[in-house]
Short mmCIF file of C-alpha atoms in Angstrom, two decimals:
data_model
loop_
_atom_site.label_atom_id
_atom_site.label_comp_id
_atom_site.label_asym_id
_atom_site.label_seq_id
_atom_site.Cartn_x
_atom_site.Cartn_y
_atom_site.Cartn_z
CA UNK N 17 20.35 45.52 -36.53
CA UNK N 18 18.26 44.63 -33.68
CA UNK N 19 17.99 41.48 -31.96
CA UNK N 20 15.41 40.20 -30.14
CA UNK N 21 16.58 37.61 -27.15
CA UNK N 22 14.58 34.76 -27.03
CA UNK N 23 13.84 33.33 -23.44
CA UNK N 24 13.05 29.74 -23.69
CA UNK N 25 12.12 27.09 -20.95
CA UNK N 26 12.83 23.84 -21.07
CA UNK N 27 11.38 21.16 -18.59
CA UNK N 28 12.97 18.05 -18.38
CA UNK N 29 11.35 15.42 -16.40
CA UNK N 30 13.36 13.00 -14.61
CA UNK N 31 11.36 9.87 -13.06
CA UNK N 32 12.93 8.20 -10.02
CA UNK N 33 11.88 6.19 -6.82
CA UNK N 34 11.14 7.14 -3.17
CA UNK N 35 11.40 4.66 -0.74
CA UNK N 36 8.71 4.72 1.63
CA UNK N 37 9.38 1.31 3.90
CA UNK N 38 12.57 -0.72 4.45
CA UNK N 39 13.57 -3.42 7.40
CA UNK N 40 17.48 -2.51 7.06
CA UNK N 41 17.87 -0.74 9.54
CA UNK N 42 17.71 2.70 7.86
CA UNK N 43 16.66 5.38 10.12
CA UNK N 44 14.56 7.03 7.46
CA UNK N 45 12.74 4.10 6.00
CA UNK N 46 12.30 1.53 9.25
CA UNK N 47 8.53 1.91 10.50
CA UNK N 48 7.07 0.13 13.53
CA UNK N 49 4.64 -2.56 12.78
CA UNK N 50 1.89 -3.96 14.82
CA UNK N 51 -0.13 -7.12 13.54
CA UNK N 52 -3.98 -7.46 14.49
CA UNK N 53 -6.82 -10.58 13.60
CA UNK N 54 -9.55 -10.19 12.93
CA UNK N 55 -12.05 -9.52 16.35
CA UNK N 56 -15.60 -9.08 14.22
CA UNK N 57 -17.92 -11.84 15.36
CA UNK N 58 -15.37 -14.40 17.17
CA UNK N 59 -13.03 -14.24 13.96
CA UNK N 60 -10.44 -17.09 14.24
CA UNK N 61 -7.59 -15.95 12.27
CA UNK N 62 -4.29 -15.56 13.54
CA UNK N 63 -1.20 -13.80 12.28
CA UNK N 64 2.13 -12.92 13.59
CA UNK N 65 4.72 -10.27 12.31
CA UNK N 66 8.20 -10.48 12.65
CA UNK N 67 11.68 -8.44 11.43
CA UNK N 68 14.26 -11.01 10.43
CA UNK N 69 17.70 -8.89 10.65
CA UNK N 70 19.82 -11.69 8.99
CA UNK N 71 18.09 -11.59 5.87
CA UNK N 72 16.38 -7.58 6.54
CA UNK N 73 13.23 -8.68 5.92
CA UNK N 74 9.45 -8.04 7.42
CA UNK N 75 7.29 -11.49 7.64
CA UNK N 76 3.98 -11.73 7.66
CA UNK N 77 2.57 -15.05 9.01
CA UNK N 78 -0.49 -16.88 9.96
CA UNK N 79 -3.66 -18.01 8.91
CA UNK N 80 -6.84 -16.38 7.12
CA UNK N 81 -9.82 -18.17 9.27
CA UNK N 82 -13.89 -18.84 8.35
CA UNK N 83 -15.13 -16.57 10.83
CA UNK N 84 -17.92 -19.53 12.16
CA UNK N 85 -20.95 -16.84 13.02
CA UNK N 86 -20.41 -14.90 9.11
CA UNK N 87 -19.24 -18.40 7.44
CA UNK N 88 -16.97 -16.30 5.53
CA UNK N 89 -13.24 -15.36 5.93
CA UNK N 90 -12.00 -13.14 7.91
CA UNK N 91 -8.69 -11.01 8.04
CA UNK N 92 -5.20 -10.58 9.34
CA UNK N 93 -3.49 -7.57 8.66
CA UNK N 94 0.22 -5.74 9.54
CA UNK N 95 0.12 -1.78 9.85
CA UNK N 96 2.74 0.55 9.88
CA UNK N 97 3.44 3.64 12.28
CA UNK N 98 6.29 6.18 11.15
CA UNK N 99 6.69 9.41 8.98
CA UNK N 100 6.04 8.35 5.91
CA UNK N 101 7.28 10.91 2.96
CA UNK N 102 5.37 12.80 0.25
CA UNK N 103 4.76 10.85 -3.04
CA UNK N 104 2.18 13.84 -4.15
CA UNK N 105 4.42 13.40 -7.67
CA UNK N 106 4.27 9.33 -7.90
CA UNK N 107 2.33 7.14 -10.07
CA UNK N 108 2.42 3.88 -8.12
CA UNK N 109 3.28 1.90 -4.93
CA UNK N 110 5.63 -0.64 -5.28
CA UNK N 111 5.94 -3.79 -3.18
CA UNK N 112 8.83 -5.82 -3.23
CA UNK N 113 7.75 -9.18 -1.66
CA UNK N 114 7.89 -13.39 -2.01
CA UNK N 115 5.06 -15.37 -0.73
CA UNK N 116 6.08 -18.78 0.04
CA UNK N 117 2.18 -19.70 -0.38
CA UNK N 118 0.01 -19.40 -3.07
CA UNK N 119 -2.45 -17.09 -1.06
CA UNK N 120 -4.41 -14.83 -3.04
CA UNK N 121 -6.33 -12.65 -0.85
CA UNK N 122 -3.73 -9.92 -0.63
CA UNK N 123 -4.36 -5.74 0.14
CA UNK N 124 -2.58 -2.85 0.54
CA UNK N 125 -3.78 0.07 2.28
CA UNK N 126 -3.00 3.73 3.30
CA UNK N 127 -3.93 6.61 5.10
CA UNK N 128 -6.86 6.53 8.14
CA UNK N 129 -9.30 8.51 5.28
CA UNK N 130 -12.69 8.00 5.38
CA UNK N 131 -15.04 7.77 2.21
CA UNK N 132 -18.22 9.76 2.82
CA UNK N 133 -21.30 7.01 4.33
CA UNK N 134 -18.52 4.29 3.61
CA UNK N 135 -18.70 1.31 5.66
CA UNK N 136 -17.85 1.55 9.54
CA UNK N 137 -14.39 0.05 9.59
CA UNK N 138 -13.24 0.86 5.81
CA UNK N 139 -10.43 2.94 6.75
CA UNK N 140 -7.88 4.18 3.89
CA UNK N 141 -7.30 3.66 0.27
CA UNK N 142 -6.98 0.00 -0.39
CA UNK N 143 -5.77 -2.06 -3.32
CA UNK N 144 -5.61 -6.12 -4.03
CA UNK N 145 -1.88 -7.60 -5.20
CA UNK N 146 -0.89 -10.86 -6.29
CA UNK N 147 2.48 -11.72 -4.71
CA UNK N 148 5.11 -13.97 -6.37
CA UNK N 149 5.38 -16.94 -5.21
CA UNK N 150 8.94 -18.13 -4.51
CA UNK N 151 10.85 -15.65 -5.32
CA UNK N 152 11.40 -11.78 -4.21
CA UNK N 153 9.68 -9.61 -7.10
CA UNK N 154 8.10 -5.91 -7.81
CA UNK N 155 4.46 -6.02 -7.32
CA UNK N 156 3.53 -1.89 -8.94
CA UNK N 157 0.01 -0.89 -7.91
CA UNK N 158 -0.62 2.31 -9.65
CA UNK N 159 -2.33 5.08 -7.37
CA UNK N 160 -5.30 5.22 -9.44
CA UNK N 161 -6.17 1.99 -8.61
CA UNK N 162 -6.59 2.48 -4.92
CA UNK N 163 -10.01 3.02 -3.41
CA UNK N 164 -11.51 4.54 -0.29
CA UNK N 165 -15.05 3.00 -0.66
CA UNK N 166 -14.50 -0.92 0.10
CA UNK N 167 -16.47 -3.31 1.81
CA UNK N 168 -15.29 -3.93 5.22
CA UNK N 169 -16.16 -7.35 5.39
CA UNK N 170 -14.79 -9.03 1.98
CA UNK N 171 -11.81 -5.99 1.28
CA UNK N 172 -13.06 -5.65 -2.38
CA UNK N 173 -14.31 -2.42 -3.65
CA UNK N 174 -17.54 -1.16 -3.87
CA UNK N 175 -16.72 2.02 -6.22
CA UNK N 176 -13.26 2.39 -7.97
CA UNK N 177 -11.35 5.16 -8.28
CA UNK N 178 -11.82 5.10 -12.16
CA UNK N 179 -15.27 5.51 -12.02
CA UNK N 180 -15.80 7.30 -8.55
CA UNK N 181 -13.57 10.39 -8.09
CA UNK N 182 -14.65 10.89 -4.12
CA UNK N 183 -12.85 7.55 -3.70
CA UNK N 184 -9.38 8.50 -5.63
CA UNK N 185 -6.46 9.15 -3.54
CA UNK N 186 -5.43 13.18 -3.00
CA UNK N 187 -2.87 14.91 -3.39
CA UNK N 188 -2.59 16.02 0.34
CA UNK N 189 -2.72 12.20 1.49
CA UNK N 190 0.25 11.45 -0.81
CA UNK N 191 2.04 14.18 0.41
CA UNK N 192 1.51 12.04 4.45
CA UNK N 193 -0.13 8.80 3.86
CA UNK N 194 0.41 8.59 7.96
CA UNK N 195 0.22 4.59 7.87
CA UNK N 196 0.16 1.66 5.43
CA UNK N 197 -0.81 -1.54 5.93
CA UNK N 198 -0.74 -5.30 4.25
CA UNK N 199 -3.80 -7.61 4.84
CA UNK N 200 -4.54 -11.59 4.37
CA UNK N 201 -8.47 -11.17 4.05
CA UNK N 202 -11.42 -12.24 2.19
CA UNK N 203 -9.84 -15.57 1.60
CA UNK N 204 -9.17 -18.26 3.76
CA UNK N 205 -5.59 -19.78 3.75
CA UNK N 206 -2.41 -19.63 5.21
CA UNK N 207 0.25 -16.77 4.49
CA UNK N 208 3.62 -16.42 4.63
CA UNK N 209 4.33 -13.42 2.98
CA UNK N 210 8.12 -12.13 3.22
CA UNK N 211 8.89 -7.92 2.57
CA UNK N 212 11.87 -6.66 1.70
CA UNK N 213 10.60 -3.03 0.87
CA UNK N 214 7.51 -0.77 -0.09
CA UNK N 215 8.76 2.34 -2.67
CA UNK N 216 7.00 4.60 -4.59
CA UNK N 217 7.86 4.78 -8.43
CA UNK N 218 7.79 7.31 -11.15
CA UNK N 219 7.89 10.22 -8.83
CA UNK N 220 8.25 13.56 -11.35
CA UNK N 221 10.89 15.92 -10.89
CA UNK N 222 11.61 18.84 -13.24
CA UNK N 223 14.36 20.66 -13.91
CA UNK N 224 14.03 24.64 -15.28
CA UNK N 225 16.29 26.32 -17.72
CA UNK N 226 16.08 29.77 -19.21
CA UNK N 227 18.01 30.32 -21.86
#
């Protein structure tokens, strides 16, 4: 009798995390981070950044100003410099923060990209996150969510990703978004925001079998 060998292929996906940003001390995952105010129109804001080693944390300090010639707030804002690794097969960012104020003019940002005729300064793809208050937590902000067409002088987006493709994240930045950064803008208030680390989640992996 004659048999006929079936080749099969199985793909099991296995979903895991990459971290992107620590302040351990880890080689792979400590960036260097510069703070900057806001300098559009005499902005008053001020911010600080700091690494506290004791409890291997990043803080993010300071105050989200009126900026007195727009009568609206400005911005203070941390950014990263560092390899950053490729999350070309995540779903999200994931901050893991505590915000000892009940500010709620939080963004994330990555990458330098540019969206076509976008506004002068709107560098990257940015998001908004509500940080717990009091407490360290996981704040997941799902790729799709980020946009590269923003206004650059509230931080809220003018197109989404959703409904404008040309602002959606690519697969070449994920694979080096070259810098991130957090911002205090658009609202006025003080922040103390405290990081302990910034991951990406469900990052795909599969695994091949022929049998």
């Amino acid at each position: 009798m004659l048999r006929c060998s079936l080749l099969t292929l199985y793909v099991s996906g296995v979903y895991s995390d990459i971290l992107i940003a620590s302040f351990d001390g880890a080689a792979a995952t400590t960036q260097e981070w510069t703070e900057q105010n806001d300098p559009v129109m005499g902005g008053k804001s001020t911010g600080t950044f700091s690494v506290d080693h004791h409890n291997q944390v990043g803080v993010f300090n300071g105050t989200c100003a009126i900026v007195p010639f727009l009568k609206a707030p400005g911005f203070i804002k941390v950014t990263s410099n560092g390899p950053t690794p490729d999350v070309s097969n995540c779903q999200n960012l994931v901050l893991n923060v505590n915000s000892r104020t009940k500010y709620t003019g939080f963004r994330v940002s990555f990458s330098n990209d540019h969206y076509p005729s976008g506004k002068f300064f709107a560098n990257g793809y940015k998001s908004n996150f509500l940080a717990p208050v009091g407490e360290f937590a996981d704040v997941t902000l799902p790729f799709t969510g980020f946009s590269s067409h923003w206004d650059d002088g509230t931080g809220e987006p003018i197109t989404t990703c959703a409904k404008d493709p040309k602002a959606c994240p690519t697969v070449q930045v994920l694979k080096n978004m070259k810098t991130l950064s957090i911002w205090a803008e658009g609202v006025e208030g003080d922040v103390h925001l405290e990081v302990k680390s910034i991951r990406a989640s469900g990052c795909k992996s599969s695994d091949l079998a022929f049998v």
